[in-house]
C-alpha positions as a LaTeX table, in Angstrom:
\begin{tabular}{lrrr}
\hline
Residue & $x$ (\AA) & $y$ (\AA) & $z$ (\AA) \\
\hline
Unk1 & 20.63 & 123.86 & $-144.83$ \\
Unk2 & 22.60 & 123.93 & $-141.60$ \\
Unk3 & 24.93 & 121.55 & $-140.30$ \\
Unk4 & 23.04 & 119.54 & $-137.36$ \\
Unk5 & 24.34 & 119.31 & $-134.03$ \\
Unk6 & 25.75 & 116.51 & $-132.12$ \\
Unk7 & 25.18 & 116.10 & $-128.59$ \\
Unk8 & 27.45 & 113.78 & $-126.35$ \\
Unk9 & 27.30 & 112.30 & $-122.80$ \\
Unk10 & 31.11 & 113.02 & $-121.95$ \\
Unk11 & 33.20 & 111.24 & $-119.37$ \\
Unk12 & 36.68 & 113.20 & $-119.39$ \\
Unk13 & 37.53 & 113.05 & $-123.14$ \\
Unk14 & 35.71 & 109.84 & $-123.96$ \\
Unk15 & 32.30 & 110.00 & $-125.61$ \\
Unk16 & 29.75 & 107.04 & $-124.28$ \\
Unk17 & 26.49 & 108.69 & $-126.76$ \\
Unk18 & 26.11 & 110.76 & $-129.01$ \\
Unk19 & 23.55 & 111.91 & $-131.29$ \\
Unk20 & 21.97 & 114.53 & $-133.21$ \\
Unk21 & 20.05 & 116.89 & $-130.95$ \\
Unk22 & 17.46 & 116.49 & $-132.67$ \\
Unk23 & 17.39 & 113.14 & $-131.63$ \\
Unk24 & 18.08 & 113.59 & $-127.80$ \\
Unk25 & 14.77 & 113.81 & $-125.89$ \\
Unk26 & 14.45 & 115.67 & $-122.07$ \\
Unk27 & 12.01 & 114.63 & $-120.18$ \\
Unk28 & 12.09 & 115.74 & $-116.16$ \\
Unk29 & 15.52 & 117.75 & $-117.24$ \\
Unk30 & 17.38 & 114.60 & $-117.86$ \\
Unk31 & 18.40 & 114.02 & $-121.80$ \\
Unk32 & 17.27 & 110.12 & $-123.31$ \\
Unk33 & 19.53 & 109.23 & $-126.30$ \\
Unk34 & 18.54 & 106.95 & $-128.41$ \\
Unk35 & 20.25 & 103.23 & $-126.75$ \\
Unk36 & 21.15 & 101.98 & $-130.37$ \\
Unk37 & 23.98 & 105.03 & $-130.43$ \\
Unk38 & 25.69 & 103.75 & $-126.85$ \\
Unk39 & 29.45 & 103.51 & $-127.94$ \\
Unk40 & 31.23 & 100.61 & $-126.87$ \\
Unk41 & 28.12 & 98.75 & $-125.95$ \\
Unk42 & 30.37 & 95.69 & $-124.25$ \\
Unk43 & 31.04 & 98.02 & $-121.63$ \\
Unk44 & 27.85 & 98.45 & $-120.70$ \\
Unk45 & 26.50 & 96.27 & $-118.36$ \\
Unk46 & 22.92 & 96.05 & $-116.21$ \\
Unk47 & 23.45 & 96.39 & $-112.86$ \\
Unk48 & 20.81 & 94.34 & $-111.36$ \\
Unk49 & 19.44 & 97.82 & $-110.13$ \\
Unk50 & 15.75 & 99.15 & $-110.35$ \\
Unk51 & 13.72 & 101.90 & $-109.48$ \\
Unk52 & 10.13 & 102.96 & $-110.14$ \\
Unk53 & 8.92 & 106.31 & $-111.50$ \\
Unk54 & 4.61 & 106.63 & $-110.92$ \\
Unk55 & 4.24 & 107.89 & $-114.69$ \\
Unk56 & 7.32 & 106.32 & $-116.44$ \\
Unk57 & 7.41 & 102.32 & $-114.81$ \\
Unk58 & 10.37 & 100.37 & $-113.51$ \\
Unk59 & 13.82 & 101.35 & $-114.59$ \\
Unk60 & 16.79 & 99.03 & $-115.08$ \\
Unk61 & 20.51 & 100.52 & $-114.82$ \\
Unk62 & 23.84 & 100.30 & $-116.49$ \\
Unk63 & 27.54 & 99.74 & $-114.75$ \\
Unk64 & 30.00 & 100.52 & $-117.48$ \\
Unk65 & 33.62 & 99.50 & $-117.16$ \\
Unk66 & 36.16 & 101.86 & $-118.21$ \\
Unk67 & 38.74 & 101.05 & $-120.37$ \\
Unk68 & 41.41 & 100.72 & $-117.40$ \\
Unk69 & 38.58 & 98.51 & $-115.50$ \\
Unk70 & 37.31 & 100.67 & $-113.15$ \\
Unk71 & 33.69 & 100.00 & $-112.83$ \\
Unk72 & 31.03 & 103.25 & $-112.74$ \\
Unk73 & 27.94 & 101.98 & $-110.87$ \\
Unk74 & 24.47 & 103.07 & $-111.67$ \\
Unk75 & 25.74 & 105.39 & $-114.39$ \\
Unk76 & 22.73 & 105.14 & $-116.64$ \\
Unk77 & 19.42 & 103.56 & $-116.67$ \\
Unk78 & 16.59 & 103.15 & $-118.57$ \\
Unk79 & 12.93 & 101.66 & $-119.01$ \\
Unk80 & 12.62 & 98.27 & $-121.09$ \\
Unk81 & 8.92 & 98.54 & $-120.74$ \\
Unk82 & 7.62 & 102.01 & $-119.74$ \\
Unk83 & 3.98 & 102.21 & $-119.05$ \\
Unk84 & 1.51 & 103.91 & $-121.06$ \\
Unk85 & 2.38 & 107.31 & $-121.36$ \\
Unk86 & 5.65 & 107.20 & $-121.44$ \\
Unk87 & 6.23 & 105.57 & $-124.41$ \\
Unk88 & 8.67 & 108.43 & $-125.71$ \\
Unk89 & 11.42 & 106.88 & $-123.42$ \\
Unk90 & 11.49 & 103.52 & $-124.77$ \\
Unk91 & 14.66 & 102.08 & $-126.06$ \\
Unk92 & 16.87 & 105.43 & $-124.95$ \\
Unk93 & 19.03 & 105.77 & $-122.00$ \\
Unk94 & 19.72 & 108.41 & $-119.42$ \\
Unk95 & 23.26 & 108.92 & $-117.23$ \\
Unk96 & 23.48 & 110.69 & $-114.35$ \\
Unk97 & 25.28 & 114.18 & $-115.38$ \\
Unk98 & 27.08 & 115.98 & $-113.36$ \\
Unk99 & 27.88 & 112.77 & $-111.51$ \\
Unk100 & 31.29 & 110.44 & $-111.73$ \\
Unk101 & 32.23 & 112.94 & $-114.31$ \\
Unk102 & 29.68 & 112.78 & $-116.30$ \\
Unk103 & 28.72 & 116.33 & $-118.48$ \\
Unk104 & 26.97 & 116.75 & $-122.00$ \\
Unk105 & 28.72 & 118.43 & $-124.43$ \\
Unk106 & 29.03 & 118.21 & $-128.26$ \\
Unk107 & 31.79 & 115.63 & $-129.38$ \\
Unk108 & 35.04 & 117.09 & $-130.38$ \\
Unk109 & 36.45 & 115.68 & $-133.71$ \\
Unk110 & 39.62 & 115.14 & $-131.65$ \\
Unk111 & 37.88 & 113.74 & $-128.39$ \\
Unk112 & 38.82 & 110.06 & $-128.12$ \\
Unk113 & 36.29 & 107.28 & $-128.99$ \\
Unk114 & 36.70 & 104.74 & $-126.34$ \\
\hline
\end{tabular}
């Protein structure tokens, strides 16, 4: 049996989710992790921010406040209720890669967990 493995949402060095890959979902070329492995979940914060998706419902987003303060608006969202249909994106969250320094990556054992 092989080793299984991680993917990470990556900003700089710190990991904010990770997961199996197995346990990552794409859907519309953006990965869903499972919201039960956010790290630091106190830094994670709705923004008061929605959006709706035709097939998917209304999504809520995330602000998360970095360890120095700085707050990262919009970073991630998510859909407490998706409609029918979508049902595979309930209870996971999605960030906005590529943006505010955001890349997906597998977790280094020496990364730092903030």
């Amino acid at each position: 049996m092989s080793a299984s493995t991680q993917i990470a949402v990556l900003l700089e060095n710190d990991v904010l989710v990770s997961c199996d890959e197995t346990d990552a979902i794409t859907v519309e070329g953006n990965f869903y992790f499972p919201e039960q492995n956010l790290k630091h979940r106190e830094r994670f914060e709705e923004s008061g921010t929605h959006t709706t998706c035709g097939w998917k419902g209304e999504a809520s987003y995330y602000n998360y406040k970095r360890e120095d303060g700085t707050v990262l608006k919009d970073i991630a969202w998510f859909y407490p209720k998706p409609k029918s249909g979508a049902e595979q994106v309930a209870q996971r969250v999605a960030f906005y890669v590529g943006k505010q320094g955001l890349k997906i990556g597998e977790p280094s054992v020496d990364a730092p967990k903030i």
